[in-house]
Coordinates of N, CA, C and O and ligand atoms in Angstrom, one line a residue:
M1146 N 339.3 269.4 -45.8 CA 340.7 269.6 -46.2 C 340.8 269.7 -47.7 O 340.2 268.9 -48.4
E1147 N 341.6 270.6 -48.2 CA 341.8 270.7 -49.6 C 342.6 269.5 -50.1 O 343.7 269.2 -49.6
K1148 N 342.1 268.9 -51.2 CA 342.9 267.8 -51.7 C 343.5 268.1 -53.1 O 342.8 268.5 -54.0
K1149 N 344.8 268.0 -53.2 CA 345.4 268.2 -54.5 C 345.5 266.9 -55.2 O 346.1 265.9 -54.7
P1150 N 345.0 266.8 -56.4 CA 345.1 265.6 -57.1 C 346.6 265.4 -57.4 O 347.3 266.3 -57.7
Y1151 N 347.0 264.1 -57.2 CA 348.5 263.9 -57.3 C 348.7 263.0 -58.5 O 348.2 261.9 -58.6
S1152 N 349.5 263.4 -59.4 CA 349.9 262.6 -60.5 C 351.4 262.7 -60.7 O 351.9 263.8 -60.9
L1153 N 352.1 261.7 -60.5 CA 353.6 261.8 -60.8 C 353.9 260.9 -62.0 O 354.5 259.9 -61.9
R1154 N 353.4 261.4 -63.1 CA 353.7 260.7 -64.4 C 355.2 261.0 -64.7 O 355.6 262.1 -64.7
T1155 N 355.9 259.9 -65.0 CA 357.3 260.1 -65.3 C 357.7 259.4 -66.6 O 357.2 258.3 -66.8
N1156 N 358.4 260.1 -67.4 CA 358.8 259.6 -68.7 C 360.0 258.7 -68.5 O 361.0 259.1 -68.1
I1157 N 359.8 257.4 -68.8 CA 360.9 256.5 -68.8 C 361.2 255.9 -70.1 O 362.1 255.0 -70.3
G1158 N 360.4 256.3 -71.1 CA 360.6 255.7 -72.5 C 361.9 255.9 -73.0 O 362.5 255.0 -73.8
Y1159 N 362.6 257.0 -72.7 CA 363.9 257.3 -73.3 C 365.0 256.4 -72.9 O 366.1 256.3 -73.4
F1160 N 364.7 255.7 -71.8 CA 365.7 254.7 -71.3 C 366.0 253.6 -72.3 O 367.0 252.9 -72.2
L1161 N 364.9 253.3 -73.1 CA 365.0 252.1 -73.9 C 366.2 252.2 -74.9 O 366.7 251.2 -75.3
N1162 N 366.6 253.4 -75.3 CA 367.7 253.6 -76.2 C 369.0 253.7 -75.5 O 370.1 253.9 -76.1
K1163 N 369.0 253.7 -74.1 CA 370.2 253.8 -73.4 C 370.9 252.5 -73.2 O 370.3 251.4 -73.2
P1164 N 372.2 252.5 -73.0 CA 372.9 251.2 -72.7 C 372.6 250.6 -71.4 O 372.2 251.4 -70.5
I1165 N 372.8 249.3 -71.2 CA 372.5 248.7 -70.0 C 373.5 249.3 -68.9 O 374.7 249.5 -69.2
G1166 N 373.0 249.6 -67.7 CA 373.7 250.2 -66.7 C 373.5 251.7 -66.6 O 373.8 252.3 -65.6
F1167 N 372.9 252.3 -67.6 CA 372.6 253.7 -67.6 C 371.6 254.0 -66.5 O 370.6 253.2 -66.3
S1168 N 371.8 255.0 -65.6 CA 370.8 255.2 -64.6 C 370.6 256.7 -64.4 O 371.5 257.6 -64.8
R1169 N 369.5 257.1 -63.7 CA 369.2 258.4 -63.5 C 368.5 258.5 -62.1 O 367.6 257.7 -61.8
S1170 N 368.9 259.5 -61.3 CA 368.3 259.6 -59.9 C 367.7 261.0 -59.8 O 368.1 262.0 -60.4
F1171 N 366.6 261.0 -59.0 CA 366.0 262.3 -58.7 C 365.2 262.2 -57.4 O 364.9 261.1 -56.9
N1172 N 365.0 263.4 -56.8 CA 364.3 263.4 -55.5 C 362.9 264.0 -55.7 O 362.7 264.9 -56.5
I1173 N 362.0 263.5 -54.9 CA 360.6 264.0 -54.9 C 360.2 264.4 -53.5 O 360.6 263.7 -52.5
A1174 N 359.6 265.6 -53.4 CA 359.2 266.0 -52.0 C 357.9 266.8 -52.2 O 357.8 267.7 -53.1
H1175 N 356.9 266.4 -51.4 CA 355.6 267.1 -51.5 C 355.1 267.3 -50.0 O 355.0 266.3 -49.3
E1176 N 354.8 268.5 -49.7 CA 354.2 268.8 -48.4 C 352.9 268.0 -48.1 O 352.8 267.5 -47.0
E1177 N 352.1 268.0 -49.1 CA 350.8 267.4 -48.9 C 350.2 267.0 -50.3 O 350.1 267.9 -51.1
V1178 N 349.9 265.7 -50.4 CA 349.4 265.3 -51.7 C 348.2 264.3 -51.5 O 348.1 263.7 -50.5
F1179 N 347.4 264.2 -52.6 CA 346.4 263.2 -52.6 C 346.7 262.2 -53.8 O 346.8 262.7 -54.9
I1180 N 346.9 260.9 -53.4 CA 347.2 260.0 -54.5 C 345.9 259.2 -54.8 O 345.2 258.6 -53.9
Q1181 N 345.5 259.3 -56.1 CA 344.3 258.6 -56.6 C 344.3 257.1 -56.2 O 345.4 256.5 -56.3
P1182 N 343.2 256.5 -55.8 CA 341.9 257.1 -55.7 C 341.6 257.6 -54.2 O 340.5 258.1 -54.1
D1183 N 342.4 257.3 -53.3 CA 341.9 257.4 -51.9 C 343.0 257.8 -50.8 O 342.7 257.6 -49.7
L1184 N 344.2 258.1 -51.2 CA 345.2 258.2 -50.2 C 345.7 259.7 -50.0 O 346.3 260.3 -50.9
N1185 N 345.5 260.2 -48.8 CA 346.2 261.5 -48.4 C 347.5 261.3 -47.8 O 347.6 260.4 -46.9
V1186 N 348.5 262.0 -48.3 CA 349.9 261.8 -47.7 C 350.5 263.2 -47.4 O 350.3 264.1 -48.2
K1187 N 351.1 263.3 -46.3 CA 351.8 264.5 -45.9 C 353.3 264.2 -45.9 O 353.7 263.0 -45.6
Q1188 N 354.1 265.2 -46.1 CA 355.6 265.0 -46.1 C 356.1 263.8 -46.8 O 356.8 263.0 -46.3
L1189 N 355.6 263.7 -48.1 CA 356.0 262.7 -48.9 C 357.4 263.0 -49.4 O 357.7 264.1 -49.9
K1190 N 358.3 262.0 -49.2 CA 359.7 262.2 -49.7 C 360.2 260.9 -50.4 O 359.9 259.8 -49.8
S1191 N 360.9 261.1 -51.4 CA 361.4 259.9 -52.1 C 362.7 260.2 -52.9 O 362.8 261.2 -53.5
A1192 N 363.6 259.3 -52.8 CA 364.8 259.4 -53.6 C 364.7 258.2 -54.6 O 364.7 257.1 -54.2
V1193 N 364.6 258.6 -55.8 CA 364.3 257.6 -56.9 C 365.4 257.4 -57.8 O 366.1 258.3 -58.2
T1194 N 365.7 256.1 -58.1 CA 366.7 255.8 -59.2 C 366.1 254.8 -60.2 O 365.5 253.8 -59.8
F1195 N 366.2 255.1 -61.4 CA 365.9 254.2 -62.5 C 367.2 253.7 -63.1 O 368.1 254.5 -63.4
S1196 N 367.3 252.4 -63.4 CA 368.5 251.9 -64.0 C 368.1 251.0 -65.2 O 367.2 250.1 -65.0
R1197 N 368.7 251.1 -66.3 CA 368.5 250.3 -67.4 C 369.2 248.9 -67.2 O 370.3 248.9 -66.8
T1198 N 368.4 247.8 -67.3 CA 368.9 246.5 -67.2 C 368.7 245.7 -68.5 O 368.1 246.3 -69.4
R1199 N 369.1 244.5 -68.5 CA 368.9 243.7 -69.7 C 367.4 243.5 -70.0 O 367.0 243.7 -71.2
E1200 N 366.6 243.3 -69.0 CA 365.2 243.0 -69.2 C 364.3 244.2 -69.3 O 363.2 244.1 -69.8
G1201 N 364.8 245.3 -68.8 CA 363.9 246.5 -68.8 C 364.5 247.6 -67.9 O 365.6 248.0 -68.2
L1202 N 363.7 248.0 -66.9 CA 364.1 249.2 -66.2 C 363.9 248.9 -64.7 O 362.8 248.5 -64.3
L1203 N 364.9 249.1 -63.9 CA 364.8 248.8 -62.5 C 364.5 250.1 -61.7 O 365.2 251.1 -61.9
L1204 N 363.4 250.1 -60.9 CA 363.1 251.2 -60.1 C 363.5 250.9 -58.7 O 363.1 249.9 -58.1
E1205 N 364.3 251.8 -58.1 CA 364.7 251.7 -56.7 C 364.4 253.0 -56.0 O 364.8 254.0 -56.5
A1206 N 363.7 253.0 -54.9 CA 363.4 254.2 -54.2 C 363.3 254.0 -52.7 O 362.8 253.0 -52.2
D1207 N 363.8 255.0 -52.0 CA 363.5 255.2 -50.6 C 362.2 256.0 -50.5 O 362.2 257.1 -51.1
L1208 N 361.3 255.6 -49.7 CA 360.0 256.3 -49.7 C 359.5 256.5 -48.3 O 359.6 255.6 -47.5
E1209 N 359.2 257.7 -47.9 CA 358.6 257.9 -46.6 C 357.5 259.0 -46.7 O 357.5 259.9 -47.6
G1210 N 356.6 259.0 -45.7 CA 355.5 259.9 -45.7 C 354.6 259.6 -44.6 O 354.7 258.5 -43.9
S1211 N 353.7 260.5 -44.3 CA 352.6 260.2 -43.3 C 351.3 260.0 -44.0 O 350.9 260.9 -44.8
I1212 N 350.7 258.9 -43.8 CA 349.5 258.6 -44.6 C 348.3 258.6 -43.7 O 348.3 258.3 -42.5
E1213 N 347.2 259.1 -44.3 CA 346.0 259.3 -43.5 C 345.2 257.9 -43.4 O 345.1 257.2 -44.3
T1214 N 344.8 257.6 -42.1 CA 344.1 256.4 -41.9 C 343.1 256.6 -40.7 O 343.2 257.6 -40.0
A1215 N 342.2 255.6 -40.5 CA 341.3 255.7 -39.4 C 341.8 254.9 -38.3 O 342.3 253.8 -38.4
C1216 N 341.7 255.5 -37.1 CA 342.1 254.8 -35.8 C 341.2 253.5 -35.7 O 340.0 253.6 -35.9
G1217 N 341.9 252.4 -35.3 CA 341.2 251.1 -35.2 C 340.2 251.1 -34.0 O 339.3 250.3 -33.9
R1218 N 340.4 252.1 -33.0 CA 339.5 252.1 -31.9 C 338.5 253.2 -31.9 O 337.3 252.9 -31.7
C1219 N 338.9 254.4 -32.3 CA 337.9 255.5 -32.2 C 337.5 256.0 -33.6 O 336.6 256.9 -33.7
L1220 N 338.1 255.4 -34.6 CA 337.7 255.7 -36.0 C 338.0 257.1 -36.5 O 337.7 257.5 -37.6
M1221 N 338.7 257.9 -35.6 CA 339.1 259.2 -36.1 C 340.2 259.1 -37.1 O 341.1 258.2 -37.1
L1222 N 340.2 260.0 -38.1 CA 341.2 260.0 -39.1 C 342.5 260.7 -38.5 O 342.4 261.7 -37.8
F1223 N 343.6 260.1 -38.8 CA 344.9 260.7 -38.3 C 346.0 260.3 -39.3 O 345.8 259.4 -40.2
Y1224 N 347.1 260.9 -39.2 CA 348.3 260.6 -40.1 C 349.3 259.8 -39.3 O 349.7 260.0 -38.2
I1225 N 349.7 258.7 -40.0 CA 350.7 257.8 -39.4 C 351.9 257.8 -40.3 O 351.8 257.6 -41.5
P1226 N 353.1 258.0 -39.7 CA 354.3 258.0 -40.5 C 354.8 256.6 -40.9 O 354.7 255.7 -40.1
V1227 N 355.1 256.4 -42.2 CA 355.6 255.1 -42.6 C 356.8 255.3 -43.5 O 357.0 256.4 -44.1
K1228 N 357.5 254.3 -43.7 CA 358.8 254.3 -44.4 C 359.0 253.0 -45.1 O 358.7 252.0 -44.5
T1229 N 359.4 253.0 -46.3 CA 359.6 251.8 -47.0 C 360.6 251.9 -48.1 O 361.1 253.0 -48.4
I1230 N 361.0 250.8 -48.7 CA 361.9 250.8 -49.8 C 361.3 250.1 -51.0 O 360.7 249.0 -50.9
I1231 N 361.3 250.7 -52.2 CA 360.7 250.2 -53.4 C 361.8 249.5 -54.3 O 362.9 250.1 -54.4
K1232 N 361.5 248.4 -54.8 CA 362.4 247.8 -55.8 C 361.5 247.0 -56.8 O 360.8 246.1 -56.4
E1233 N 361.4 247.5 -58.0 CA 360.5 246.9 -59.0 C 361.2 246.9 -60.3 O 361.9 247.9 -60.7
L1234 N 360.9 245.9 -61.0 CA 361.5 245.8 -62.4 C 360.4 246.0 -63.4 O 359.4 245.2 -63.4
Y1235 N 360.5 247.0 -64.2 CA 359.5 247.1 -65.3 C 360.1 246.4 -66.6 O 361.3 246.7 -66.9
F1236 N 359.3 245.6 -67.2 CA 359.8 244.8 -68.3 C 359.5 245.5 -69.6 O 358.5 246.2 -69.7
F1237 N 360.3 245.3 -70.6 CA 360.0 245.7 -72.0 C 358.8 244.8 -72.4 O 358.8 243.6 -72.1
S1238 N 357.8 245.4 -73.0 CA 356.6 244.7 -73.2 C 356.8 243.3 -74.0 O 356.2 242.3 -73.6
Q1239 N 357.6 243.3 -75.0 CA 357.8 242.1 -75.8 C 358.4 241.0 -75.0 O 358.3 239.8 -75.4
R1240 N 359.1 241.3 -73.9 CA 359.8 240.3 -73.1 C 359.0 239.9 -71.9 O 359.5 239.1 -71.1
S1241 N 357.9 240.5 -71.7 CA 357.1 240.2 -70.5 C 356.7 238.7 -70.5 O 356.2 238.2 -71.5
Q1242 N 356.9 238.1 -69.3 CA 356.6 236.7 -69.2 C 355.1 236.4 -68.8 O 354.5 235.5 -69.2
E1243 N 354.6 237.2 -67.9 CA 353.3 237.0 -67.3 C 352.5 238.2 -67.3 O 353.1 239.3 -67.3
D1244 N 351.2 238.1 -67.1 CA 350.3 239.2 -67.0 C 350.7 240.1 -65.8 O 350.4 241.3 -65.8
S1245 N 351.2 239.5 -64.7 CA 351.4 240.2 -63.5 C 352.6 241.1 -63.6 O 352.9 241.9 -62.7
D1246 N 353.5 240.8 -64.6 CA 354.7 241.6 -64.7 C 354.4 243.1 -64.9 O 353.4 243.4 -65.6
M1247 N 355.2 244.0 -64.4 CA 355.1 245.4 -64.7 C 355.7 245.7 -66.0 O 356.9 245.3 -66.2
V1248 N 355.0 246.3 -66.9 CA 355.4 246.5 -68.2 C 355.6 248.0 -68.5 O 354.7 248.8 -68.1
I1249 N 356.6 248.3 -69.2 CA 356.7 249.7 -69.6 C 355.7 250.0 -70.7 O 355.7 249.4 -71.7
P1250 N 354.8 251.0 -70.4 CA 353.7 251.3 -71.4 C 354.3 251.8 -72.7 O 355.4 252.4 -72.7
E1251 N 353.4 251.6 -73.7 CA 353.8 252.1 -75.1 C 354.2 253.5 -75.1 O 355.2 253.9 -75.8
N1252 N 353.5 254.4 -74.3 CA 353.8 255.8 -74.4 C 355.0 256.2 -73.6 O 355.4 257.4 -73.6
G1253 N 355.6 255.2 -72.8 CA 356.8 255.5 -72.1 C 356.6 256.2 -70.8 O 357.6 256.5 -70.1
Y1254 N 355.4 256.4 -70.4 CA 355.1 257.1 -69.1 C 354.6 256.1 -68.1 O 353.8 255.3 -68.4
I1255 N 355.2 256.2 -66.8 CA 354.6 255.4 -65.7 C 354.1 256.4 -64.7 O 354.7 257.5 -64.6
D1256 N 353.2 256.0 -63.8 CA 352.7 256.8 -62.8 C 353.3 256.4 -61.5 O 352.9 255.3 -60.9
L1257 N 354.2 257.1 -60.9 CA 354.9 256.7 -59.7 C 353.9 256.8 -58.5 O 354.0 256.1 -57.5
G1258 N 352.8 257.6 -58.6 CA 351.8 257.7 -57.6 C 351.2 256.4 -57.3 O 351.0 256.0 -56.1
E1259 N 350.9 255.6 -58.3 CA 350.3 254.3 -58.2 C 351.2 253.4 -57.3 O 350.7 252.7 -56.4
I1260 N 352.4 253.3 -57.7 CA 353.3 252.4 -57.0 C 353.6 252.9 -55.6 O 353.7 252.1 -54.6
F1261 N 353.8 254.2 -55.4 CA 354.0 254.8 -54.1 C 352.8 254.4 -53.2 O 353.0 254.0 -52.0
R1262 N 351.6 254.6 -53.7 CA 350.4 254.3 -52.9 C 350.4 252.8 -52.4 O 350.2 252.5 -51.3
E1263 N 350.7 251.9 -53.4 CA 350.7 250.5 -53.1 C 351.7 250.2 -51.9 O 351.4 249.5 -51.0
Y1264 N 352.9 250.7 -52.0 CA 354.0 250.4 -51.0 C 353.7 251.1 -49.7 O 353.9 250.5 -48.6
L1265 N 353.1 252.3 -49.7 CA 352.8 253.0 -48.5 C 351.7 252.3 -47.7 O 351.8 252.1 -46.5
L1266 N 350.7 251.8 -48.4 CA 349.6 251.1 -47.8 C 350.1 249.7 -47.2 O 349.5 249.3 -46.2
L1267 N 351.1 249.1 -47.8 CA 351.6 247.9 -47.2 C 352.2 248.1 -45.8 O 352.3 247.2 -45.0
E1268 N 352.7 249.3 -45.6 CA 353.3 249.6 -44.3 C 352.3 250.0 -43.2 O 352.7 250.2 -42.0
L1269 N 351.1 250.1 -43.6 CA 350.0 250.4 -42.6 C 349.8 249.3 -41.6 O 349.6 248.2 -42.0
P1270 N 349.9 249.6 -40.3 CA 349.6 248.5 -39.3 C 348.2 248.0 -39.5 O 347.3 248.7 -40.0
I1271 N 347.9 246.7 -39.1 CA 346.6 246.1 -39.2 C 345.6 246.9 -38.4 O 344.5 247.1 -38.8
N1272 N 346.0 247.3 -37.2 CA 345.1 248.0 -36.3 C 345.7 249.3 -35.8 O 346.2 249.4 -34.7
P1273 N 345.7 250.3 -36.7 CA 346.4 251.6 -36.4 C 345.7 252.3 -35.2 O 344.5 252.3 -35.2
L1274 N 346.5 252.9 -34.3 CA 345.9 253.6 -33.2 C 346.3 255.1 -33.3 O 347.5 255.4 -33.5
C1275 N 345.4 256.0 -33.1 CA 345.7 257.4 -33.1 C 346.7 257.8 -32.0 O 347.4 258.7 -32.1
K1276 N 346.6 257.1 -30.9 CA 347.6 257.2 -29.8 C 347.5 255.9 -29.0 O 346.5 255.2 -29.0
H1277 N 348.6 255.5 -28.4 CA 348.7 254.2 -27.8 C 347.6 253.9 -26.7 O 347.2 252.8 -26.5
D1278 N 347.2 255.0 -26.1 CA 346.2 254.9 -25.0 C 344.8 255.4 -25.5 O 344.0 255.9 -24.6
C1279 N 344.5 255.3 -26.7 CA 343.2 255.7 -27.3 C 342.1 255.0 -26.5 O 342.2 253.8 -26.3
L1280 N 341.1 255.7 -26.1 CA 340.0 255.1 -25.3 C 338.9 254.5 -26.1 O 338.0 253.8 -25.6
G1281 N 338.9 254.8 -27.4 CA 337.9 254.2 -28.3 C 336.6 254.8 -28.2 O 336.4 255.9 -27.6
L1282 N 335.6 254.0 -28.6 CA 334.2 254.5 -28.6 C 333.4 253.7 -27.5 O 333.7 252.6 -27.3
C1283 N 332.4 254.4 -27.0 CA 331.5 253.7 -26.1 C 330.7 252.6 -26.9 O 330.2 252.9 -28.0
D1284 N 330.7 251.4 -26.4 CA 330.0 250.3 -27.2 C 328.5 250.4 -27.1 O 327.8 249.7 -27.8
Q1285 N 328.0 251.3 -26.3 CA 326.5 251.5 -26.3 C 326.0 252.7 -27.1 O 325.0 252.6 -27.8
C1286 N 326.8 253.8 -27.0 CA 326.2 255.0 -27.7 C 327.2 255.5 -28.8 O 326.8 256.4 -29.5
G1287 N 328.4 255.0 -28.8 CA 329.3 255.4 -29.9 C 330.1 256.7 -29.6 O 330.8 257.2 -30.4
Q1288 N 329.9 257.2 -28.4 CA 330.6 258.4 -28.0 C 332.2 258.2 -28.1 O 332.6 257.1 -27.6
N1289 N 332.9 259.1 -28.7 CA 334.3 259.1 -28.7 C 334.8 259.4 -27.3 O 334.7 260.6 -26.9
L1290 N 335.4 258.4 -26.6 CA 335.7 258.6 -25.2 C 337.0 259.4 -25.0 O 337.4 259.8 -23.9
N1291 N 337.8 259.7 -26.1 CA 338.9 260.6 -26.0 C 338.4 262.0 -25.8 O 339.1 262.9 -25.3
V1292 N 337.2 262.3 -26.3 CA 336.7 263.6 -26.3 C 335.9 263.9 -25.0 O 336.2 264.9 -24.4
A1293 N 335.1 263.0 -24.7 CA 334.3 263.1 -23.5 C 333.7 261.8 -23.0 O 333.6 260.9 -23.9
L1294 N 333.4 261.7 -21.8 CA 332.7 260.4 -21.3 C 331.2 260.6 -21.4 O 330.7 261.7 -21.3
C1295 N 330.6 259.5 -21.7 CA 329.1 259.5 -21.8 C 328.5 259.0 -20.5 O 329.2 258.5 -19.6
E1296 N 327.2 258.9 -20.4 CA 326.5 258.5 -19.2 C 326.9 257.0 -18.9 O 327.0 256.6 -17.7
H1297 N 327.1 256.2 -20.0 CA 327.4 254.8 -19.7 C 328.7 254.6 -19.0 O 328.8 253.8 -18.2
Q1298 N 329.7 255.4 -19.5 CA 331.0 255.3 -18.9 C 331.0 255.8 -17.5 O 331.7 255.3 -16.6
L1299 N 330.3 256.9 -17.3 CA 330.2 257.5 -16.0 C 329.6 256.5 -15.0 O 330.0 256.3 -13.9
A1300 N 328.5 255.8 -15.5 CA 327.8 254.9 -14.6 C 328.8 253.7 -14.3 O 328.8 253.3 -13.1
K1301 N 329.6 253.3 -15.2 CA 330.6 252.2 -15.0 C 331.6 252.6 -13.9 O 332.0 251.8 -13.1
Q1302 N 332.0 253.9 -14.0 CA 333.0 254.4 -13.0 C 332.4 254.4 -11.6 O 333.1 254.1 -10.6
I1303 N 331.1 254.7 -11.5 CA 330.5 254.7 -10.2 C 330.3 253.3 -9.7 O 330.5 253.0 -8.5
D1304 N 329.8 252.5 -10.6 CA 329.4 251.1 -10.2 C 330.0 250.1 -11.2 O 329.4 249.7 -12.1
P1305 N 331.3 249.8 -11.1 CA 332.0 249.0 -12.1 C 331.5 247.6 -12.2 O 331.0 247.1 -11.3
Ligands
ZN369 ZN1 341.8 256.5 -31.6
ZN370 ZN1 327.9 255.6 -24.1

C-alpha cells in the first residue's frame, strides 16, 4: 500500500501575542495518511480548537479515524475505527513547571500528527479482533483458519 508521509505542522506561535480567550478553530480531513513513525490511518477527521489561556495554549479536538492494527488472533492487518477527544495544554516555555509538560517550541510550530497518533493508539483495544468470530491460526502449523482449514483442524473435526 502506498504510504503518504503525514506531517501536520501547525503554526501556533502567533497566539502568543493574542489576548487571553482568543481562539481559532479548523477542520482536518484526510482520506488516508501515514503518521510517523508507524501508524496508518484512514478517514482521519478532526475538529480542532486552539485557545489562548493564561499559561499557554489549550488544544481541544474531536478526533476519529480507522487505524491499522494486527488482529490478536490471526495477526492479519486490518483497520479498526476509533474515536477520542483531545484536551492538552501547551505551556509557554518560561512558565513550564516540569519536563513532562508540553511546551510551545521556540519556532512556534507543533506537529499535530504526533499528538493524534498518541491519542488514537490509546483507543486501541488490548486484543483487537479482525471480526468477532475470527478463527485465528492453527497452533501447530500457523495456517490462518479464516482462509482455509489445515490437516490438523480437519483431523480434529473427524476425531475431536
Ligand atoms: Zn483475525
Ligand atoms: Zn495446522
